[in-house]
mmCIF file of C-alpha atoms in Angstrom:
data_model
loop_
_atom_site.group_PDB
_atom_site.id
_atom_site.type_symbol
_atom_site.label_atom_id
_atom_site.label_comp_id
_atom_site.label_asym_id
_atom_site.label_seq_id
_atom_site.Cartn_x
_atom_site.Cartn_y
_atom_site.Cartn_z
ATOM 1 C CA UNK S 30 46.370 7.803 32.045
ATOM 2 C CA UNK S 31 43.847 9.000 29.617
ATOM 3 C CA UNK S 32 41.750 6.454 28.038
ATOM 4 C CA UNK S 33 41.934 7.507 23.999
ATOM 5 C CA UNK S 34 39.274 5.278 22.888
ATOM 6 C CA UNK S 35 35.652 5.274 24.177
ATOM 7 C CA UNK S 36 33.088 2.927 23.069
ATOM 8 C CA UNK S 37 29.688 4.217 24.290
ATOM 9 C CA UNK S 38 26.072 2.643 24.091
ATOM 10 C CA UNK S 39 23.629 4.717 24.515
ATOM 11 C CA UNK S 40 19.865 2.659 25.226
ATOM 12 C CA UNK S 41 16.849 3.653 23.019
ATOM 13 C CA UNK S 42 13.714 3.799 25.167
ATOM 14 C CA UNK S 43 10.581 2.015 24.032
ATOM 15 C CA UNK S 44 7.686 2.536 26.821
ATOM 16 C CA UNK S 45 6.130 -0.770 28.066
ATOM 17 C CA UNK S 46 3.915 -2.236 26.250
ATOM 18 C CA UNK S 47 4.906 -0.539 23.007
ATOM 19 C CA UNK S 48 5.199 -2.401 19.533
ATOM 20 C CA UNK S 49 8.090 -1.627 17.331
ATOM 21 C CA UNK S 50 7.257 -3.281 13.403
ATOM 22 C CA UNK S 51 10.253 -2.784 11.284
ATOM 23 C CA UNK S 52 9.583 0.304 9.330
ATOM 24 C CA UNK S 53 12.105 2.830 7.262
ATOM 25 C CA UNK S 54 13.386 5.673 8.609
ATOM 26 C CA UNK S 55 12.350 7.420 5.188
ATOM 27 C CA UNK S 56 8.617 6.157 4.857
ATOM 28 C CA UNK S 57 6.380 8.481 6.215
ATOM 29 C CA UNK S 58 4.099 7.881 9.302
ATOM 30 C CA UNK S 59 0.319 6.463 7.915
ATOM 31 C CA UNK S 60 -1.687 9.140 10.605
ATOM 32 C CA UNK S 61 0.480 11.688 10.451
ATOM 33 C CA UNK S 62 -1.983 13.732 9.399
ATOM 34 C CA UNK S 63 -4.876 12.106 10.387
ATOM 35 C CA UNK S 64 -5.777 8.876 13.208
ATOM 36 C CA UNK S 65 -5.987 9.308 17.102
ATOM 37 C CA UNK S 66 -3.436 10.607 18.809
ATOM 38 C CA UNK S 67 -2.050 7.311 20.214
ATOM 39 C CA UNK S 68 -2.025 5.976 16.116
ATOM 40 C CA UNK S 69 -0.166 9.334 15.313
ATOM 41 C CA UNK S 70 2.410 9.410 18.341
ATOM 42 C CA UNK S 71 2.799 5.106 17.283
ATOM 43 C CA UNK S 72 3.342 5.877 13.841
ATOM 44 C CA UNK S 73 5.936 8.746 15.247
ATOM 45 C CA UNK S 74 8.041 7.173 17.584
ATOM 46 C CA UNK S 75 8.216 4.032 15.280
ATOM 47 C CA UNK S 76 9.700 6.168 12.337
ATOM 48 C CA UNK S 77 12.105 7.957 14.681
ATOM 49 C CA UNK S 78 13.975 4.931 16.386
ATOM 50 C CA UNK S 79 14.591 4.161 13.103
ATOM 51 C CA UNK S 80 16.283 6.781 11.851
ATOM 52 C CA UNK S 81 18.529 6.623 15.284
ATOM 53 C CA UNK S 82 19.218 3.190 13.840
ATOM 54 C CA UNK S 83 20.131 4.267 10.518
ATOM 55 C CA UNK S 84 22.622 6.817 11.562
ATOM 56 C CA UNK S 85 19.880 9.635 10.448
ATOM 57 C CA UNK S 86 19.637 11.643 14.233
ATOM 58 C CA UNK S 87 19.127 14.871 12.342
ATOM 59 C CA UNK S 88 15.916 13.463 11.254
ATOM 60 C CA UNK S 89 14.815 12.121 14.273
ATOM 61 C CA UNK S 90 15.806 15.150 16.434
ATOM 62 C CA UNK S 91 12.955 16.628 14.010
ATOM 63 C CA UNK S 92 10.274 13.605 14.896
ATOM 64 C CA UNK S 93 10.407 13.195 18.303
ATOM 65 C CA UNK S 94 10.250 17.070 18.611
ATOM 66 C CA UNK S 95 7.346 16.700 16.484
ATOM 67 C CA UNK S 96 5.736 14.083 19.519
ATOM 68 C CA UNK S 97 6.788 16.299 21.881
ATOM 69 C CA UNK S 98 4.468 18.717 20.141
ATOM 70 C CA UNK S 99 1.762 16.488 20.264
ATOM 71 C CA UNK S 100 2.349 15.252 23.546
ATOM 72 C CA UNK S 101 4.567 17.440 26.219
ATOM 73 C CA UNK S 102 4.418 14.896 28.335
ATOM 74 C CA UNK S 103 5.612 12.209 26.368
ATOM 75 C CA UNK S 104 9.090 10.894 28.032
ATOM 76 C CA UNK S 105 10.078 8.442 25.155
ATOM 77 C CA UNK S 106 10.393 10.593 22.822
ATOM 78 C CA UNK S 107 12.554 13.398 24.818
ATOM 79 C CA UNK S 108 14.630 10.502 26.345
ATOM 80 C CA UNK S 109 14.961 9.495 22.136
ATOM 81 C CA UNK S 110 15.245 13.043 21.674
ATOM 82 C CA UNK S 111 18.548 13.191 24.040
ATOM 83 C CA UNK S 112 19.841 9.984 22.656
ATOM 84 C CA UNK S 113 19.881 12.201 19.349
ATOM 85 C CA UNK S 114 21.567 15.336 20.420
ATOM 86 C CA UNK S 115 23.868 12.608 22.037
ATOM 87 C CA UNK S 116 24.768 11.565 18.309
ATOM 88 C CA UNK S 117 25.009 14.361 17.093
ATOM 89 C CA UNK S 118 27.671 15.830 20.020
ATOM 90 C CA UNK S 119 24.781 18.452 21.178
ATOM 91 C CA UNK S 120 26.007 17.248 24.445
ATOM 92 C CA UNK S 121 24.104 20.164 26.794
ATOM 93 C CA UNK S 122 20.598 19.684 24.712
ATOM 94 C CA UNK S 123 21.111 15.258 25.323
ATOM 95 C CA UNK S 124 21.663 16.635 29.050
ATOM 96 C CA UNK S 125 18.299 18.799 29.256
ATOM 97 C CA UNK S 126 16.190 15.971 27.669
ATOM 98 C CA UNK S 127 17.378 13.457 29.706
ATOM 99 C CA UNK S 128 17.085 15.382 33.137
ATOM 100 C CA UNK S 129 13.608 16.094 32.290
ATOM 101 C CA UNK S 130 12.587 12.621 31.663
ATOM 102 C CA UNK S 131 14.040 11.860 35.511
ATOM 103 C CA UNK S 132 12.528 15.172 36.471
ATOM 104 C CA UNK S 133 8.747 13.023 35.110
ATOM 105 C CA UNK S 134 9.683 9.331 36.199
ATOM 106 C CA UNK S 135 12.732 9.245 37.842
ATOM 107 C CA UNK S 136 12.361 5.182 37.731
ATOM 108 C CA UNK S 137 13.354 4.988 34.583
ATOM 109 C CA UNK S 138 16.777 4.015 34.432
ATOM 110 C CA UNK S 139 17.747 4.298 30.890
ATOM 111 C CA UNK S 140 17.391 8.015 31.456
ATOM 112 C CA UNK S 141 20.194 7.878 34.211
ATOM 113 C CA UNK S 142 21.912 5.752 32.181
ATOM 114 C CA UNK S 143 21.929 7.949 28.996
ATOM 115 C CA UNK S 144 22.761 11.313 31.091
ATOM 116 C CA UNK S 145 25.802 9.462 32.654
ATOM 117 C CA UNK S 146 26.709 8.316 29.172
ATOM 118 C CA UNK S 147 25.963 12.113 28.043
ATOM 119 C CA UNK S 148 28.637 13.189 31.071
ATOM 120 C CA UNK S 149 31.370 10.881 30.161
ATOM 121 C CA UNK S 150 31.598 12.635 26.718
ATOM 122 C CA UNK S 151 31.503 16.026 28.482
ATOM 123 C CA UNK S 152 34.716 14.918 31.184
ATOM 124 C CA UNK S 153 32.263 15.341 33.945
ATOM 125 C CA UNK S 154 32.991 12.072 35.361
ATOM 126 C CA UNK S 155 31.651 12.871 39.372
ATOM 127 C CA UNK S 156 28.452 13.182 37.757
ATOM 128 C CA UNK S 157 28.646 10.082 35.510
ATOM 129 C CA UNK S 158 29.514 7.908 37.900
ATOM 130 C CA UNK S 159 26.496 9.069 40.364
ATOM 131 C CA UNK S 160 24.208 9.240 37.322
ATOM 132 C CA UNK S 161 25.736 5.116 36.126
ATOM 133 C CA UNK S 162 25.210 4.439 40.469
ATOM 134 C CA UNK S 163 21.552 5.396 40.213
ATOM 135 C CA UNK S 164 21.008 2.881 37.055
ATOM 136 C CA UNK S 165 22.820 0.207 38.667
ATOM 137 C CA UNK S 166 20.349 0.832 41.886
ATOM 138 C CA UNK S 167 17.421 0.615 39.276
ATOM 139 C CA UNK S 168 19.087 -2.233 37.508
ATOM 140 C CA UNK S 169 20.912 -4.102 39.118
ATOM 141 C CA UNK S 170 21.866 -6.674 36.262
ATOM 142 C CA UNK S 171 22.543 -3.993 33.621
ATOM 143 C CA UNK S 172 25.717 -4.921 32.259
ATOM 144 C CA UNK S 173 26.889 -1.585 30.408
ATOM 145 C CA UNK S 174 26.048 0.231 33.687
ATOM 146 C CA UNK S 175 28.394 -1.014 35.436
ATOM 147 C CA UNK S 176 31.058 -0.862 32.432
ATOM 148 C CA UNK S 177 30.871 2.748 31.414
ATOM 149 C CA UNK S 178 30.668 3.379 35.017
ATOM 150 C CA UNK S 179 34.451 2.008 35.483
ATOM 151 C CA UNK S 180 35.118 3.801 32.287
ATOM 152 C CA UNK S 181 34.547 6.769 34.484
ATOM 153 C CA UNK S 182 36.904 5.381 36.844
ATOM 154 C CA UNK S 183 39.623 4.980 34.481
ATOM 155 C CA UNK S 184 39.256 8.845 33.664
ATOM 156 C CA UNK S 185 39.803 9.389 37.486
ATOM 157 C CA UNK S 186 42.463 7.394 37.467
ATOM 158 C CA UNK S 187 40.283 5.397 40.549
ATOM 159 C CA UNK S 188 41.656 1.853 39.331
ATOM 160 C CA UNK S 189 40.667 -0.362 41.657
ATOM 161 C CA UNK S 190 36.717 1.044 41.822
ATOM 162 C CA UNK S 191 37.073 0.810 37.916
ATOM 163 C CA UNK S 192 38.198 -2.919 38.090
ATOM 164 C CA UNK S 193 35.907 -3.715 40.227
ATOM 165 C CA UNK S 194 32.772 -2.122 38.236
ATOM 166 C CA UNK S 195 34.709 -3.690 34.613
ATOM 167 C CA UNK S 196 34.789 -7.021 36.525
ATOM 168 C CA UNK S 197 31.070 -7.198 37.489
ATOM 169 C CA UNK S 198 30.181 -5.866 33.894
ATOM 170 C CA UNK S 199 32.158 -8.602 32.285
ATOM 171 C CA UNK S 200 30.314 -11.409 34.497
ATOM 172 C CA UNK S 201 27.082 -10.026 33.716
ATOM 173 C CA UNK S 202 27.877 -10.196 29.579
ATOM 174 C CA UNK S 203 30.685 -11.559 28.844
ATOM 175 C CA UNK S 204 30.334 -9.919 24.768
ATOM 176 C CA UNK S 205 30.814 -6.305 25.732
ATOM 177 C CA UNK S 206 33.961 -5.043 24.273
ATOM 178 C CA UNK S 207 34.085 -1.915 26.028
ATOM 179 C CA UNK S 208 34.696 -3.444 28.969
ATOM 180 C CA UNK S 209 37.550 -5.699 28.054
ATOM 181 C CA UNK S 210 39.210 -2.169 26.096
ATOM 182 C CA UNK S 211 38.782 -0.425 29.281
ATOM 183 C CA UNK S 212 40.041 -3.082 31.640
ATOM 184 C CA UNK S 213 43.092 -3.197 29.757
ATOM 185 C CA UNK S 214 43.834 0.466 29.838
ATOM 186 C CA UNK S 215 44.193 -0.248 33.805
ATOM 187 C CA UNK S 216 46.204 -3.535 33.003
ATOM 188 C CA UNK S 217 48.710 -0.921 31.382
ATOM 189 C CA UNK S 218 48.164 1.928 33.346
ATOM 190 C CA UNK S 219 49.633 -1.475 35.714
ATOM 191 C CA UNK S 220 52.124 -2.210 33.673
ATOM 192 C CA UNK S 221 50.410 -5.930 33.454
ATOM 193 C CA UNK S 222 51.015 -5.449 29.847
ATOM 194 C CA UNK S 223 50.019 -9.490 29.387
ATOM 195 C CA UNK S 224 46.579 -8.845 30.728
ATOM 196 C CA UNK S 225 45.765 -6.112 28.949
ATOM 197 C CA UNK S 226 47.341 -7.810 25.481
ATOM 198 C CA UNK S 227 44.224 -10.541 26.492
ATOM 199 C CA UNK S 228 41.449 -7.980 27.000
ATOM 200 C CA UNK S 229 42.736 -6.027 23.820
ATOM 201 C CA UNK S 230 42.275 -9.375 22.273
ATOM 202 C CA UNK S 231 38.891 -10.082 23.154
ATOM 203 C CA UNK S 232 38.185 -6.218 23.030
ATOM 204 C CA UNK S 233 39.461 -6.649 18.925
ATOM 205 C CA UNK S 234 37.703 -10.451 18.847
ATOM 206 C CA UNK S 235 34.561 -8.612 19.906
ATOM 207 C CA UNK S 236 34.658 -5.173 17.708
ATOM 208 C CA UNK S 237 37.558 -4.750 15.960
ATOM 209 C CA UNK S 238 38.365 -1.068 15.595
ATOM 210 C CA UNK S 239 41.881 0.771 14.817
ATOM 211 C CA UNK S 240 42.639 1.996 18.271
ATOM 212 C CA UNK S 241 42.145 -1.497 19.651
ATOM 213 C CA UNK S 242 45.168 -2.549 17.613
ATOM 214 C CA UNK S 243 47.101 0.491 18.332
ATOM 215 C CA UNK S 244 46.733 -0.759 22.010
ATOM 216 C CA UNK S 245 47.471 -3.744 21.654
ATOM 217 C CA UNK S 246 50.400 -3.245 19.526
ATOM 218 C CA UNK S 247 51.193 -1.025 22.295
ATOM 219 C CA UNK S 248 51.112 -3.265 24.841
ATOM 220 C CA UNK S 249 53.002 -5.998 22.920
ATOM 221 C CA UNK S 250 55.972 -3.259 22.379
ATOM 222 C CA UNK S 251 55.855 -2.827 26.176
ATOM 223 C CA UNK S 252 56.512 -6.593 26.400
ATOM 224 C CA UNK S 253 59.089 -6.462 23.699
ATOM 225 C CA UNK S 254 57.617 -8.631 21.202
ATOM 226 C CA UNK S 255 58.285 -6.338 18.249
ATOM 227 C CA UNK S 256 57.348 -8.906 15.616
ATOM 228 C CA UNK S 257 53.368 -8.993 16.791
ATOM 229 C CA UNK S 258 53.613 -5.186 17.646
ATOM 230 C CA UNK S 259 54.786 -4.325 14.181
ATOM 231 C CA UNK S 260 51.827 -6.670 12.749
ATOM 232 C CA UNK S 261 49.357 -4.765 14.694
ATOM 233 C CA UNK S 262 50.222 -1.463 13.703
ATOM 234 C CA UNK S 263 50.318 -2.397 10.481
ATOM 235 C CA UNK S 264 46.790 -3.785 9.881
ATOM 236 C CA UNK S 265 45.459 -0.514 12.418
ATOM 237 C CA UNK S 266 46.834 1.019 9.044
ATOM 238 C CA UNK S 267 45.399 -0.700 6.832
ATOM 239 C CA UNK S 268 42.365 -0.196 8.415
ATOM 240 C CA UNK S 269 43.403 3.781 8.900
ATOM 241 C CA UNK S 270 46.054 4.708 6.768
ATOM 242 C CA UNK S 271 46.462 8.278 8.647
ATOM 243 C CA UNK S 272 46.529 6.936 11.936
ATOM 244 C CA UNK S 273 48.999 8.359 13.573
ATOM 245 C CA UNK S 274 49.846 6.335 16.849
ATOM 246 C CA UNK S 275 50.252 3.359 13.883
ATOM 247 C CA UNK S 276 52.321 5.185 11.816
ATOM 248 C CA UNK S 277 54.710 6.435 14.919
ATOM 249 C CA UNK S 278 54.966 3.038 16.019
ATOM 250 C CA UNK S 279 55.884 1.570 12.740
ATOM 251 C CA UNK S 280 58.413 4.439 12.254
ATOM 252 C CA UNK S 281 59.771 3.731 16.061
ATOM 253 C CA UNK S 282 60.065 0.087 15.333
ATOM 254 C CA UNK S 283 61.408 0.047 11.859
ATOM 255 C CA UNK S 284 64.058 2.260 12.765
ATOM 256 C CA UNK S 285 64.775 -0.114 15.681
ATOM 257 C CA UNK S 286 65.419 -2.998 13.480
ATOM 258 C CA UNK S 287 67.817 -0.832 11.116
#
């Protein structure tokens, strides 16, 4: 079964004892050009994460290279760096940033984290799931860990692993919708088409999204409740009108009711 939808979270690094004031991804640093180094790389890093926020990586590729001039060393701003190229599908440069920040301080575990985020978009799912194994070790309680590492599962068909890990995500945070989506892709890959109309549910309560209701309609056809899987593809399309797993199922159940 492949998984079609895949909702990722990659974890912006701010070093210990760092201060983040709400700034503008467009306002320029106060000691750029001037100030200590510590005041320049602040002024930096602060700028940067904010244009990751905004949806501006571009940018911020450009300032934390700019910190990595100043400081080679500096492992926030390559791990920002990679979360970056992650955004902007540079998938191999993510990789090299994030393997040199566990090449400096392999304790940090957002940086194994990140990289096994970095492999599930690449399909290299052995490596994801060591790379999501080695976060867990780190931190034990982080929640999206454990989910994206049974979203690696599901992509090696390994369903009971991937339970397990989308169970123990769910009881850490019960608000992460990627974990409910993915847990009912093995509910249908199961044919337990009522469980996974319940995680789609929460999945959709959670984030609601277009391919969540193309599952669940999904699911719901598999039941044969027509009636809500009709209703679901419907709003995926009004939410999408050129989605096309809506607009087959519409077309497959409209026909049926002819």
């Amino acid at each position: 079964m492949r998984v079609r939808m895949v909702l990722l979270a990659i974890v912006l690094y701010i070093a210990p004892g760092t201060s983040l004031a709400q700034t503008s991804c467009g306002a320029m640093p106060p000691f750029t050009d001037g100030g200590s180094k510590e005041e320049r790389l602040d002024a930096l890093l602060k700028r940067a994460v904010d244009c990751v926020r905004e949806g501006k990586p571009s940018l911020a590729v450009e300032i934390f290279s700019e910190m990595i001039g100043i400081d080679p060393e500096n492992e926030a701003a390559y791990l920002n760096r990679g979360n970056a190229y992650l955004q902007l599908g540079q998938i191999p440069l993510s990789i090299a940033d994030f393997s040199l920040v566990i090449s400096l301080k392999p304790d940090i575990a957002e940086a194994w984290y990140n990289r096994g985020i970095a492999f599930i978009v690449a399909h290299k799912y052995d490596q994801a799931i060591a790379d999501l194994s080695e976060t867990i070790r780190l931190k034990p309680d982080f929640a999206r860990a454990y989910c994206n590492r049974g979203l690696g599962f599901v992509r090696k068909g390994d369903y009971d692993r991937a339970l397990s890990d989308l169970d123990a995500g769910i009881q850490r945070d019960e608000n992460l919708a990627l974990c409910y989506y993915a847990r009912g892709d093995v509910y249908v890959a199961r044919a337990n088409y009522e469980q996974a109309v319940n995680d789609f549910s929460k999945g959709l309560e959670l984030a609601p999204n277009v391919e969540g209701l193309g599952k669940r309609a999904e699911a719901y056809e598999r039941l044969g409740d027509r009636k809500r899987a009709l209703a679901d593809f419907k709003a995926a399309l009004q939410m999408a009108p050129s989605f096309n797993p809506a607009l087959e199922g519409v077309n497959r159940l409209s026909a049926q009711q002819d």
